[in-house]
Amino acid sequence: MPARDPLSLPVLALLFGGVLAAALFVDAYRLTIVIEIAILVIFVLSLDFLVGYAGLVSFGHAGFMGVGAYALAYLAHFQGWPSGVAILAGVACGALSGIAIGALVTRVSGVFFIMVTLAVSMMFWAWASKARKFGADDGLGGLKRMDLKPLGLDLNDDRTFAVVCVVLAVLAYLLFRWLVRSPFGQTLKAIKQNENRARALGCPVQRYKVAAFAIAGAVAAFAGALHLQNTKFVHPEVAHWIRSGEGLIVVIVGGAGTLTGPVIGGFLFVLFHRIVESFTTHWQIWMGLLFVAIVLAAPDGIFGRLLSLVRRKAPKGPGDA
Amino acid sequence: MLEVAGLRKSFGSLLVTDDVSLSLAAGAREAVIGPNGAGKTTLFNLLSGELRPDAGTIRLAGRDVTRLPPDRRVTAGLARSFQRNNLFLGMTVAESLATAVALRRGESRVFWRPFAGARALHERAARLAESVGLAERLQTDVRHLSYGSQRQLEIALALAAEPRLLLLDEPTAGMSPEETKTMQRLIAGLPRDLTLLLIEHDMDVVFEMAERITVLDYGRVLVQGTPDEIRRSAVVKQIYLGEAG
Ligand SMILES: Nc1ncnc2c1ncn2[C@@H]1O[C@H](COP(=O)(O)OP(=O)(O)OP(=O)(O)O)[C@@H](O)[C@H]1O
Ligand SMILES: [Mg+2]
């Protein structure tokens, strides 16, 4: 599968490079777009790790964002922890809830799996919407960004914050690239392709799925914490099922099972959202239509489609029968 | 090596495994035969843990594995191939085999090194491919392999688990006479200390390979015996060989 992918490098260089350049030069409004893209990319990469590599189509992934955001809000705002430590603790909470939820949901399959992932994340959302301490469904403001002054970075400057977010998105990409190319990642692919055969080769499938949930949960929680750092505001919306659904759309439209796909998807999703939003309040209808059109035209997603176009043209290597 | 006692399994009202008992000494080579739908594959599914029996016990090398899930039975030394090719269709031959080797060696947990750079895994994968006649096909996508080559890969995957007990479910099913010969040689060449249980419709293969044969019909053990005894058995002639021609 790592075979013949001449596209990822130029595409990623273009996208990440473009977003980074934007972070450095654009105006304040467009900076918010840059930040949104970076955070969404981190989120959808973690979701793609579950969906596209481990074959676990979760409909509740935003729940982990909620865990990261609320853990950060609680520890930093109410317990007075330094934000950096609170973020790490939030990531740990994401990993732990990934283990718990993974252990629960990987016992069921098919539509039940989808229902349980959805239900668990909605429970979190319902709790957050009622949690007085966090302003219930009004949310809670007045939170602070991490203090990186010792490193010479002022995160309260949106431009600096945007650059940091883009760098973190690149790091998230590299992390997952490293994981999916390892024997561990290869084993997840085997489970996705043929779970029954993997088990017949001695694979404790359940444990691998739980591990995938832990990793994806940790990174999604990090995206949630970053989201809070961006808005300085915590709100149940961060864990809403619409966000989980949007994440899946981005992964599928971009190209599940590739890491470049979700990066493309995240980039296009935010741009499309902002552009259409300026014309009509019904942007989700247009998003839905576009989603259907893309999925019909490119069942493997945009990047999957591009790859197969390039591969068809490329001469076949030796050993191709 | 394998002790099966009183194994029973039904699907709804259909009794598919009816009080089956088997005993294989280490290094034994035995076959299970019987007409279509006799419950041969179901027996394998019970042995490998894909199905839970309603009653009975399965002991592997003296250890009760009746309640173990399939992956733990593999760790305990059992591997199987499937009647219908059951492969990783999105991988190359090399990737499939190296994945299986990684699982066998406990290296599938390794997340800090690249899979493609794991020399030992890929060397072992190449040797496995060679042993089943797929040396030329290492870089071929599994989905593009011919049916016969996919059958060979099916066996190589099971061998990658380095089992002490190997269950082969119709390894020559759908193969040309020539491919069947190759497969027969491959099976004959397996290490002598490997215990082998084979489901097979091709009687030439069965009579040549097996030291003992179990005949199943409607889930029951009809007869067990040496190839000669089976050949002479009137019941078998009537129910099975008669049908087969
Ligand atoms: N999961 C299942 N659910 C219900 N019935 C099943 C199931 N698996 C097998 N059967 C039935 O059990 C009977 C035995 O099937 P099995 O596959 O074990 O036969 P077999 O001896 O391997 O046959 P063949 O020679 O065709 O491979 C058949 O009637 C089959 O339809
Ligand atoms: Mg069968």
Coordinates of C-alpha atoms and ligand atoms in Angstrom, one line a residue:
Chain A
M1 CA 0.0 0.0 0.0
P2 CA 2.9 2.4 0.4
A3 CA 3.4 1.6 -3.2
R4 CA 3.5 4.4 -5.7
D5 CA 2.2 7.5 -4.0
P6 CA 4.0 10.3 -5.8
L7 CA 1.2 12.7 -4.8
S8 CA 1.3 13.0 -1.0
L9 CA 4.5 14.9 -0.8
P10 CA 3.7 17.7 -3.2
V11 CA 0.1 18.0 -2.1
L12 CA 1.0 18.2 1.6
A13 CA 3.8 20.6 1.0
L14 CA 1.4 22.8 -0.9
L15 CA -1.4 22.6 1.7
F16 CA 0.7 22.8 4.9
G17 CA 3.0 25.3 3.3
G18 CA 0.1 27.4 2.1
V19 CA -1.6 27.4 5.5
L20 CA 1.7 28.2 7.2
A21 CA 2.3 31.1 4.9
A22 CA -1.3 32.3 5.5
A23 CA -0.7 32.1 9.2
L24 CA 2.2 34.5 8.8
F25 CA 0.7 37.0 6.4
V26 CA -3.1 37.2 6.3
D27 CA -5.4 39.5 8.2
A28 CA -7.0 38.9 11.5
Y29 CA -10.3 37.4 10.1
R30 CA -8.4 35.0 7.8
L31 CA -6.2 34.0 10.7
T32 CA -9.3 32.4 12.3
I33 CA -9.7 30.3 9.2
V34 CA -6.1 29.1 9.4
I35 CA -6.6 28.1 13.0
E36 CA -9.8 26.4 12.3
I37 CA -8.2 24.4 9.5
A38 CA -5.3 23.3 11.7
I39 CA -7.5 22.1 14.5
L40 CA -9.9 20.3 12.2
V41 CA -7.0 18.6 10.5
I42 CA -5.7 17.2 13.8
F43 CA -9.2 16.0 14.7
V44 CA -9.9 14.3 11.3
L45 CA -6.5 12.7 11.2
S46 CA -7.3 11.0 14.5
L47 CA -10.7 10.0 13.2
D48 CA -9.2 8.7 10.0
F49 CA -6.8 6.5 12.0
L50 CA -9.9 4.8 13.5
V51 CA -12.1 4.8 10.3
G52 CA -9.6 4.4 7.5
Y53 CA -6.9 2.3 9.2
A54 CA -8.6 0.3 12.0
G55 CA -11.9 0.1 10.2
L56 CA -13.8 1.5 13.2
V57 CA -16.4 3.9 11.8
S58 CA -17.2 5.9 14.9
F59 CA -20.1 8.3 14.9
G60 CA -19.1 9.9 18.2
H61 CA -15.5 11.0 17.8
A62 CA -16.3 14.6 18.8
G63 CA -17.0 13.2 22.3
F64 CA -13.2 12.9 22.7
M65 CA -12.8 16.6 21.8
G66 CA -15.3 17.3 24.5
V67 CA -13.2 15.3 27.0
G68 CA -10.1 17.2 26.1
A69 CA -11.8 20.6 26.3
Y70 CA -13.7 20.0 29.5
A71 CA -10.7 18.4 31.2
L72 CA -8.6 21.4 30.3
A73 CA -11.3 23.8 31.5
Y74 CA -11.8 22.0 34.7
L75 CA -8.1 21.6 35.6
A76 CA -6.9 25.0 34.4
H77 CA -9.8 27.2 35.3
F78 CA -11.1 25.6 38.5
Q79 CA -8.0 23.8 39.8
G80 CA -5.5 26.4 38.8
W81 CA -3.2 23.9 37.0
P82 CA -0.9 25.5 34.4
S83 CA -2.6 25.2 31.0
G84 CA 0.2 23.1 29.5
V85 CA -0.1 20.5 32.2
A86 CA -3.8 20.6 32.0
I87 CA -3.7 20.0 28.3
L88 CA -1.5 16.9 28.8
A89 CA -3.9 15.7 31.4
G90 CA -6.8 16.3 29.0
V91 CA -4.9 14.1 26.4
A92 CA -4.5 11.4 29.0
C93 CA -8.2 11.6 29.8
G94 CA -8.8 11.3 26.1
A95 CA -6.7 8.1 26.0
L96 CA -8.4 6.6 29.0
S97 CA -11.9 7.3 27.7
G98 CA -10.7 5.8 24.4
I99 CA -9.7 2.7 26.2
A100 CA -13.0 2.5 28.1
I101 CA -15.2 3.3 25.1
G102 CA -13.1 1.1 22.9
A103 CA -13.5 -1.8 25.3
L104 CA -17.3 -1.2 25.3
V105 CA -18.0 -0.6 21.7
T106 CA -15.7 -3.2 20.0
R107 CA -17.9 -5.9 21.5
V108 CA -20.6 -5.0 19.1
S109 CA -20.4 -4.6 15.3
G110 CA -22.2 -3.0 12.4
V111 CA -25.1 -0.7 13.1
F112 CA -24.8 -1.4 16.9
F113 CA -21.3 -0.1 16.8
I114 CA -22.4 3.1 15.2
M115 CA -25.3 3.5 17.7
V116 CA -23.1 2.9 20.7
T117 CA -20.4 5.4 19.6
L118 CA -23.1 7.9 18.9
A119 CA -24.9 7.3 22.1
V120 CA -21.9 7.5 24.3
S121 CA -20.8 10.9 22.8
M122 CA -24.3 12.2 23.2
M123 CA -24.3 11.3 26.8
F124 CA -21.2 13.4 27.2
W125 CA -22.8 16.2 25.3
A126 CA -26.0 15.9 27.5
W127 CA -23.9 16.0 30.6
A128 CA -22.0 19.1 29.4
S129 CA -25.2 20.9 28.5
K130 CA -26.4 20.5 32.0
A131 CA -23.2 21.0 33.9
R132 CA -23.8 24.3 35.8
K133 CA -20.2 24.5 36.8
F134 CA -19.3 24.9 33.1
G135 CA -22.2 27.3 32.3
A136 CA -24.4 24.4 31.1
D137 CA -25.5 25.2 27.5
D138 CA -24.3 28.8 27.6
G139 CA -20.8 27.6 27.9
L140 CA -18.0 29.1 30.0
G141 CA -15.8 31.9 29.0
G142 CA -12.7 33.6 30.4
L143 CA -10.4 30.7 29.9
K144 CA -6.7 31.4 29.2
R145 CA -4.3 30.3 26.6
M146 CA -1.1 28.4 27.4
D147 CA 1.7 30.6 28.6
L148 CA 4.7 29.9 26.4
K149 CA 6.5 33.1 27.2
P150 CA 9.6 31.2 28.5
L151 CA 9.9 29.9 24.9
G152 CA 9.5 33.4 23.6
L153 CA 6.0 32.7 22.2
D154 CA 3.0 34.8 23.1
L155 CA 0.0 32.6 22.3
N156 CA -2.3 35.5 23.0
D157 CA -1.1 36.9 19.7
D158 CA -3.4 35.2 17.2
R159 CA -0.7 35.1 14.6
T160 CA 1.7 33.2 16.9
F161 CA -1.1 31.0 18.0
A162 CA -2.0 30.2 14.3
V163 CA 1.6 29.3 13.5
V164 CA 1.7 27.0 16.5
C165 CA -1.5 25.3 15.5
V166 CA -0.3 24.7 12.0
V167 CA 3.0 23.2 13.3
L168 CA 1.0 21.0 15.6
A169 CA -1.2 19.8 12.7
V170 CA 2.0 18.9 10.8
L171 CA 3.3 17.0 13.9
A172 CA -0.1 15.2 14.1
Y173 CA 0.3 14.2 10.5
L174 CA 3.8 12.9 11.1
L175 CA 2.7 11.0 14.2
F176 CA 0.0 9.1 12.3
R177 CA 2.3 8.5 9.3
W178 CA 4.8 7.0 11.6
L179 CA 2.1 4.8 13.3
V180 CA 0.4 3.6 10.2
R181 CA 3.7 2.5 8.7
S182 CA 4.8 0.5 11.7
P183 CA 4.0 -3.2 12.2
F184 CA 1.3 -2.0 14.6
G185 CA -0.3 0.0 11.9
Q186 CA 0.1 -2.8 9.4
T187 CA -1.7 -5.1 11.9
L188 CA -4.6 -2.6 12.1
K189 CA -4.8 -2.6 8.3
A190 CA -5.0 -6.4 8.4
I191 CA -7.8 -6.3 10.9
K192 CA -9.7 -3.8 8.8
Q193 CA -9.2 -5.8 5.7
N194 CA -10.1 -9.2 7.2
E195 CA -10.7 -9.3 10.9
N196 CA -11.5 -13.0 10.9
R197 CA -8.3 -13.9 9.2
A198 CA -6.2 -11.7 11.4
R199 CA -7.7 -13.5 14.4
A200 CA -6.9 -16.9 12.8
L201 CA -3.3 -15.8 12.6
G202 CA -3.2 -15.2 16.3
C203 CA -4.2 -11.5 16.5
P204 CA -6.0 -10.4 19.6
V205 CA -8.2 -8.2 17.5
Q206 CA -10.0 -6.6 20.4
R207 CA -6.9 -5.3 22.0
Y208 CA -5.7 -3.7 18.8
K209 CA -9.0 -2.0 18.4
V210 CA -8.9 -0.7 21.9
A211 CA -5.4 0.6 21.4
A212 CA -6.5 2.4 18.2
F213 CA -9.3 4.0 20.2
A214 CA -6.9 5.1 22.9
I215 CA -4.6 6.8 20.4
A216 CA -7.4 8.4 18.4
G217 CA -9.1 9.5 21.6
A218 CA -5.9 11.1 22.9
V219 CA -5.3 13.1 19.7
A220 CA -8.9 14.1 19.4
A221 CA -8.8 15.3 23.0
F222 CA -5.8 17.3 22.1
A223 CA -7.7 18.9 19.2
G224 CA -10.5 19.7 21.7
A225 CA -8.1 21.3 24.1
L226 CA -6.6 23.3 21.2
H227 CA -10.1 24.3 20.2
L228 CA -10.7 25.7 23.7
Q229 CA -7.3 27.5 23.6
N230 CA -8.5 29.1 20.4
T231 CA -11.9 30.3 21.6
K232 CA -11.0 30.7 25.3
F233 CA -14.4 29.4 25.8
V234 CA -15.8 25.9 26.5
H235 CA -19.2 24.9 25.2
P236 CA -21.0 21.6 24.8
E237 CA -21.1 22.2 21.1
V238 CA -17.5 20.9 20.9
A239 CA -18.8 17.4 21.6
H240 CA -21.9 17.6 19.5
W241 CA -22.8 14.8 17.1
I242 CA -22.8 17.3 14.2
R243 CA -19.1 17.7 14.7
S244 CA -18.6 13.9 14.7
G245 CA -20.6 13.8 11.5
E246 CA -18.7 16.6 9.9
G247 CA -15.5 14.8 10.8
L248 CA -16.7 11.7 9.0
I249 CA -17.7 13.7 6.0
V250 CA -14.2 15.3 5.9
V251 CA -12.5 12.0 6.2
I252 CA -14.6 10.3 3.5
V253 CA -14.6 13.2 1.1
G254 CA -10.9 13.6 1.5
G255 CA -10.1 9.9 1.3
A256 CA -10.3 7.5 4.2
G257 CA -7.4 5.2 4.7
T258 CA -4.9 7.8 3.4
L259 CA -3.5 10.5 5.6
T260 CA -3.2 13.1 2.9
G261 CA -7.0 12.8 2.2
P262 CA -8.2 14.1 5.5
V263 CA -5.7 17.0 5.3
I264 CA -7.2 17.9 1.9
G265 CA -10.7 17.4 3.3
G266 CA -10.2 19.5 6.4
F267 CA -8.7 22.4 4.3
L268 CA -11.6 22.3 1.8
F269 CA -14.3 21.9 4.4
V270 CA -13.3 25.0 6.3
L271 CA -12.9 27.1 3.2
F272 CA -16.2 25.9 1.7
H273 CA -18.0 26.5 5.0
R274 CA -16.7 30.1 5.2
I275 CA -17.4 30.9 1.6
V276 CA -20.9 29.5 1.4
E277 CA -21.7 30.9 4.8
S278 CA -21.3 34.3 3.5
F279 CA -24.0 33.8 0.9
T280 CA -26.6 31.8 2.7
T281 CA -27.5 30.6 6.2
H282 CA -28.3 27.2 4.8
W283 CA -24.7 26.3 4.2
Q284 CA -25.2 22.7 5.5
I285 CA -27.6 21.9 2.7
W286 CA -25.0 22.9 0.2
M287 CA -22.4 21.0 2.1
G288 CA -24.7 17.9 2.0
L289 CA -25.2 18.2 -1.7
L290 CA -21.5 18.6 -2.4
F291 CA -20.8 15.6 -0.2
V292 CA -23.2 13.5 -2.1
A293 CA -21.8 14.7 -5.4
I294 CA -18.2 14.0 -4.4
V295 CA -18.9 10.6 -3.0
L296 CA -20.7 9.6 -6.2
A297 CA -17.9 10.9 -8.4
A298 CA -15.1 9.7 -6.2
P299 CA -16.1 6.8 -3.9
D300 CA -12.5 6.7 -2.5
G301 CA -12.6 10.4 -1.7
I302 CA -10.8 13.1 -3.5
F303 CA -7.3 11.9 -2.7
G304 CA -8.2 8.3 -3.4
R305 CA -9.4 9.4 -6.8
L306 CA -6.3 11.4 -7.6
L307 CA -4.1 8.5 -6.6
S308 CA -5.9 6.0 -8.9
L309 CA -5.7 8.5 -11.8
V310 CA -2.0 8.9 -11.3
R311 CA -1.4 5.1 -10.8
R312 CA -3.3 4.3 -13.9
K313 CA -1.0 6.5 -16.0
A314 CA 2.1 5.3 -14.2
P315 CA 3.9 2.3 -15.9
K316 CA 3.4 -0.9 -13.9
G317 CA 6.4 -2.0 -11.9
P318 CA 8.0 -5.4 -12.2
G319 CA 6.1 -8.1 -10.3
D320 CA 2.8 -6.7 -11.2
A321 CA 0.8 -9.5 -12.7
Chain B
M1 CA -1.5 -33.4 20.3
L2 CA -5.3 -33.1 19.7
E3 CA -8.0 -34.7 21.9
V4 CA -11.6 -34.1 21.0
A5 CA -14.3 -35.7 23.0
G6 CA -18.1 -35.6 22.6
L7 CA -18.1 -32.5 20.4
R8 CA -21.6 -31.3 19.6
K9 CA -22.9 -28.2 17.7
S10 CA -26.2 -27.4 16.2
F11 CA -27.5 -24.5 14.2
G12 CA -31.1 -24.1 15.3
S13 CA -32.6 -27.5 14.8
L14 CA -29.9 -28.7 12.5
L15 CA -27.4 -30.9 14.3
V16 CA -24.1 -30.3 12.4
T17 CA -21.6 -31.8 14.8
D18 CA -23.0 -34.9 16.6
D19 CA -20.8 -36.4 19.3
V20 CA -17.6 -36.2 17.4
S21 CA -14.4 -37.6 19.1
L22 CA -11.0 -37.5 17.6
S23 CA -7.5 -38.2 18.8
L24 CA -4.3 -37.2 17.0
A25 CA -0.9 -38.1 18.3
A26 CA 1.9 -35.6 17.7
G27 CA 3.1 -35.9 14.1
A28 CA 0.0 -37.7 13.0
R29 CA -1.4 -37.1 9.5
E30 CA -5.1 -37.6 9.3
A31 CA -7.9 -36.7 7.1
V32 CA -11.6 -35.9 7.5
I33 CA -13.8 -36.8 4.6
G34 CA -17.5 -36.9 4.0
P35 CA -20.2 -35.7 1.6
N36 CA -21.0 -32.0 1.1
G37 CA -22.7 -30.5 4.2
A38 CA -21.4 -33.4 6.4
G39 CA -20.1 -30.8 8.9
K40 CA -16.4 -31.0 8.1
T41 CA -15.8 -27.3 8.0
T42 CA -17.9 -26.8 11.1
L43 CA -15.7 -29.3 12.9
F44 CA -12.7 -27.2 11.9
N45 CA -14.5 -24.0 13.0
L46 CA -15.0 -25.6 16.4
L47 CA -11.4 -26.7 16.6
S48 CA -10.1 -23.3 15.7
G49 CA -12.5 -21.5 18.0
E50 CA -14.5 -19.6 15.4
L51 CA -17.5 -21.5 16.7
R52 CA -18.3 -22.5 20.3
P53 CA -19.4 -26.0 20.8
D54 CA -22.7 -26.8 22.6
A55 CA -21.0 -29.6 24.4
G56 CA -17.7 -31.5 24.4
T57 CA -14.1 -30.7 25.0
I58 CA -11.1 -29.9 22.9
R59 CA -7.6 -30.4 24.3
L60 CA -4.5 -29.2 22.5
A61 CA -1.2 -30.6 23.7
G62 CA -2.9 -31.6 26.9
R63 CA -4.4 -28.2 27.5
D64 CA -8.1 -27.6 27.5
V65 CA -8.7 -25.0 24.9
T66 CA -12.5 -25.4 24.5
R67 CA -13.2 -21.9 25.8
L68 CA -10.2 -20.1 24.3
P69 CA -10.9 -17.5 21.5
P70 CA -9.3 -18.3 18.1
D71 CA -6.2 -16.1 18.6
R72 CA -5.3 -17.8 21.8
R73 CA -5.5 -21.2 20.2
V74 CA -3.1 -20.0 17.6
T75 CA -0.7 -19.0 20.4
A76 CA -1.3 -22.5 21.8
G77 CA 0.0 -24.0 18.5
L78 CA -3.0 -24.4 16.2
A79 CA -3.3 -22.8 12.7
R80 CA -5.7 -23.4 9.9
S81 CA -6.3 -22.6 6.3
F82 CA -9.8 -21.9 4.9
Q83 CA -11.9 -23.7 2.3
R84 CA -12.8 -20.4 0.7
N85 CA -9.8 -18.1 0.2
N86 CA -9.7 -15.8 3.2
L87 CA -7.0 -13.3 2.5
F88 CA -5.9 -9.7 2.9
L89 CA -7.0 -8.4 -0.4
G90 CA -5.5 -5.0 0.0
M91 CA -2.0 -6.2 0.5
T92 CA 0.8 -7.7 -1.6
V93 CA 1.9 -11.3 -1.0
A94 CA 4.9 -10.0 0.9
E95 CA 2.9 -7.7 3.1
S96 CA 0.4 -10.4 4.0
L97 CA 3.0 -12.9 4.9
A98 CA 5.2 -10.4 6.8
T99 CA 2.1 -9.3 8.7
A100 CA 1.4 -12.9 9.7
V101 CA 5.1 -13.4 10.7
A102 CA 4.9 -10.2 12.8
L103 CA 1.9 -11.6 14.6
R104 CA 3.6 -14.9 15.2
R105 CA 6.7 -13.2 16.6
G106 CA 4.9 -10.7 18.8
E107 CA 6.3 -7.9 16.7
S108 CA 2.9 -6.7 15.5
R109 CA 2.8 -4.5 18.6
V110 CA 5.9 -2.6 17.4
F111 CA 4.9 1.0 16.6
W112 CA 8.3 2.6 16.7
R113 CA 9.9 1.1 13.6
P114 CA 8.7 1.0 10.1
F115 CA 7.1 -2.2 8.9
A116 CA 8.7 -2.0 5.4
G117 CA 12.1 -1.8 7.0
A118 CA 11.7 -4.9 9.2
R119 CA 14.2 -7.1 7.4
A120 CA 13.8 -10.2 9.5
L121 CA 10.0 -10.2 8.9
H122 CA 10.3 -9.8 5.2
E123 CA 13.1 -12.4 4.8
R124 CA 10.9 -14.9 6.6
A125 CA 8.0 -13.9 4.5
A126 CA 10.1 -14.5 1.4
R127 CA 11.0 -18.0 2.6
L128 CA 7.4 -18.8 3.3
A129 CA 6.4 -17.6 -0.2
E130 CA 9.1 -19.7 -1.7
S131 CA 8.1 -22.8 0.2
V132 CA 4.6 -22.7 -1.4
G133 CA 5.8 -21.7 -4.8
L134 CA 5.0 -18.0 -4.6
A135 CA 8.6 -16.7 -4.8
E136 CA 7.9 -14.9 -8.0
R137 CA 4.8 -13.3 -6.7
L138 CA 6.1 -11.5 -3.6
Q139 CA 5.3 -8.0 -4.9
T140 CA 2.0 -9.0 -6.5
D141 CA -1.2 -7.6 -5.0
V142 CA -3.1 -10.5 -3.5
R143 CA -6.3 -9.5 -5.3
H144 CA -4.5 -10.0 -8.6
L145 CA -3.2 -13.5 -7.9
S146 CA -4.7 -16.4 -9.8
Y147 CA -7.0 -18.6 -7.8
G148 CA -4.4 -21.3 -7.5
S149 CA -1.8 -18.9 -6.2
Q150 CA -4.3 -17.5 -3.7
R151 CA -4.8 -21.1 -2.5
Q152 CA -1.0 -21.4 -2.1
L153 CA -1.0 -18.1 -0.1
E154 CA -3.8 -19.5 2.1
I155 CA -1.5 -22.3 3.1
A156 CA 1.6 -20.0 3.5
L157 CA -0.3 -17.8 5.9
A158 CA -1.2 -20.8 8.1
L159 CA 2.4 -21.9 8.0
A160 CA 3.5 -18.4 9.0
A161 CA 1.9 -19.1 12.4
E162 CA 4.4 -21.9 12.9
P163 CA 1.8 -24.3 14.2
R164 CA 2.2 -27.6 15.9
L165 CA -1.2 -28.6 14.7
L166 CA -2.2 -27.6 11.2
L167 CA -5.8 -27.8 9.9
L168 CA -6.1 -27.7 6.1
D169 CA -9.6 -27.3 4.8
E170 CA -9.7 -28.6 1.2
P171 CA -6.3 -27.2 0.2
T172 CA -6.7 -28.4 -3.4
A173 CA -10.3 -27.3 -3.9
G174 CA -10.8 -25.8 -7.3
M175 CA -7.2 -26.5 -8.4
S176 CA -6.1 -27.8 -11.7
P177 CA -4.6 -31.4 -11.7
E178 CA -1.1 -29.8 -12.0
E179 CA -1.7 -27.4 -9.2
T180 CA -3.1 -30.2 -7.1
K181 CA 0.2 -32.2 -7.6
T182 CA 2.2 -29.2 -6.5
M183 CA 0.1 -28.8 -3.4
Q184 CA 0.3 -32.5 -2.7
R185 CA 4.1 -32.3 -2.8
L186 CA 4.0 -29.2 -0.6
I187 CA 1.9 -31.0 2.0
A188 CA 4.1 -34.1 1.8
G189 CA 7.1 -32.0 2.4
L190 CA 5.9 -30.4 5.6
P191 CA 8.0 -31.1 8.7
R192 CA 7.4 -34.5 10.1
D193 CA 6.7 -33.3 13.6
L194 CA 3.9 -31.1 12.4
T195 CA 0.5 -32.7 13.2
L196 CA -1.8 -32.5 10.3
L197 CA -5.5 -32.7 9.9
L198 CA -6.8 -32.4 6.4
I199 CA -10.3 -32.0 4.9
E200 CA -10.2 -33.2 1.3
H201 CA -12.5 -34.3 -1.5
D202 CA -9.7 -35.5 -3.8
M203 CA -9.4 -39.2 -2.8
D204 CA -6.0 -39.6 -4.3
V205 CA -4.7 -36.9 -2.1
V206 CA -6.4 -38.3 1.0
F207 CA -5.2 -41.9 0.4
E208 CA -1.7 -40.8 -0.2
M209 CA -1.4 -38.3 2.7
A210 CA -3.4 -39.7 5.5
E211 CA -2.4 -42.4 7.9
R212 CA -5.9 -42.4 9.4
I213 CA -9.2 -41.2 8.0
T214 CA -12.4 -40.0 9.8
V215 CA -15.6 -40.2 7.8
L216 CA -18.3 -37.8 8.7
D217 CA -21.9 -37.9 7.6
Y218 CA -24.7 -35.8 8.9
G219 CA -22.3 -34.5 11.6
R220 CA -21.6 -38.0 13.0
V221 CA -18.4 -40.0 12.8
L222 CA -19.3 -42.9 10.5
V223 CA -16.0 -44.8 10.6
Q224 CA -12.5 -44.1 11.5
G225 CA -9.6 -46.2 10.2
T226 CA -6.6 -46.5 8.0
P227 CA -6.9 -45.8 4.3
D228 CA -7.2 -49.5 3.6
E229 CA -9.9 -50.0 6.1
I230 CA -11.8 -47.0 4.7
R231 CA -11.4 -48.3 1.1
R232 CA -12.9 -51.6 2.1
S233 CA -15.7 -50.2 4.3
A234 CA -19.0 -51.0 2.7
V235 CA -20.8 -48.1 4.5
V236 CA -18.2 -45.7 3.1
K237 CA -18.5 -47.0 -0.4
Q238 CA -22.2 -46.6 -0.3
I239 CA -22.4 -43.2 1.3
Y240 CA -19.4 -41.4 0.1
L241 CA -17.2 -43.1 -2.5
G242 CA -20.2 -44.3 -4.3
E243 CA -21.4 -40.8 -4.7
A244 CA -18.1 -39.4 -5.6
G245 CA -18.0 -41.9 -8.6
Ligands
LIG1 N1 -23.1 -20.6 10.4 C1 -24.0 -21.5 10.0 N2 -25.3 -21.3 10.3 C2 -26.2 -22.2 9.9 N3 -26.0 -23.3 9.2 C3 -24.7 -23.6 8.9 C4 -23.6 -22.7 9.3 N4 -22.4 -23.2 8.9 C5 -22.7 -24.4 8.3 N5 -24.1 -24.6 8.3 C6 -24.7 -25.8 7.8 O1 -24.1 -26.9 8.4 C7 -24.0 -28.0 7.5 C8 -22.6 -28.4 7.5 O2 -21.8 -27.4 6.9 P1 -20.2 -27.5 6.7 O3 -19.8 -26.3 6.0 O4 -19.6 -27.9 8.0 O5 -20.1 -28.8 5.7 P2 -18.9 -29.4 5.0 O6 -18.8 -30.8 5.4 O7 -17.7 -28.6 5.2 O8 -19.3 -29.3 3.5 P3 -18.5 -29.0 2.1 O9 -17.9 -30.3 1.7 O10 -19.5 -28.5 1.2 O11 -17.5 -28.0 2.4 C9 -24.5 -27.5 6.2 O12 -25.9 -28.0 6.1 C10 -24.5 -26.0 6.3 O13 -25.5 -25.4 5.6
MG2 MG -16.4 -27.4 4.1

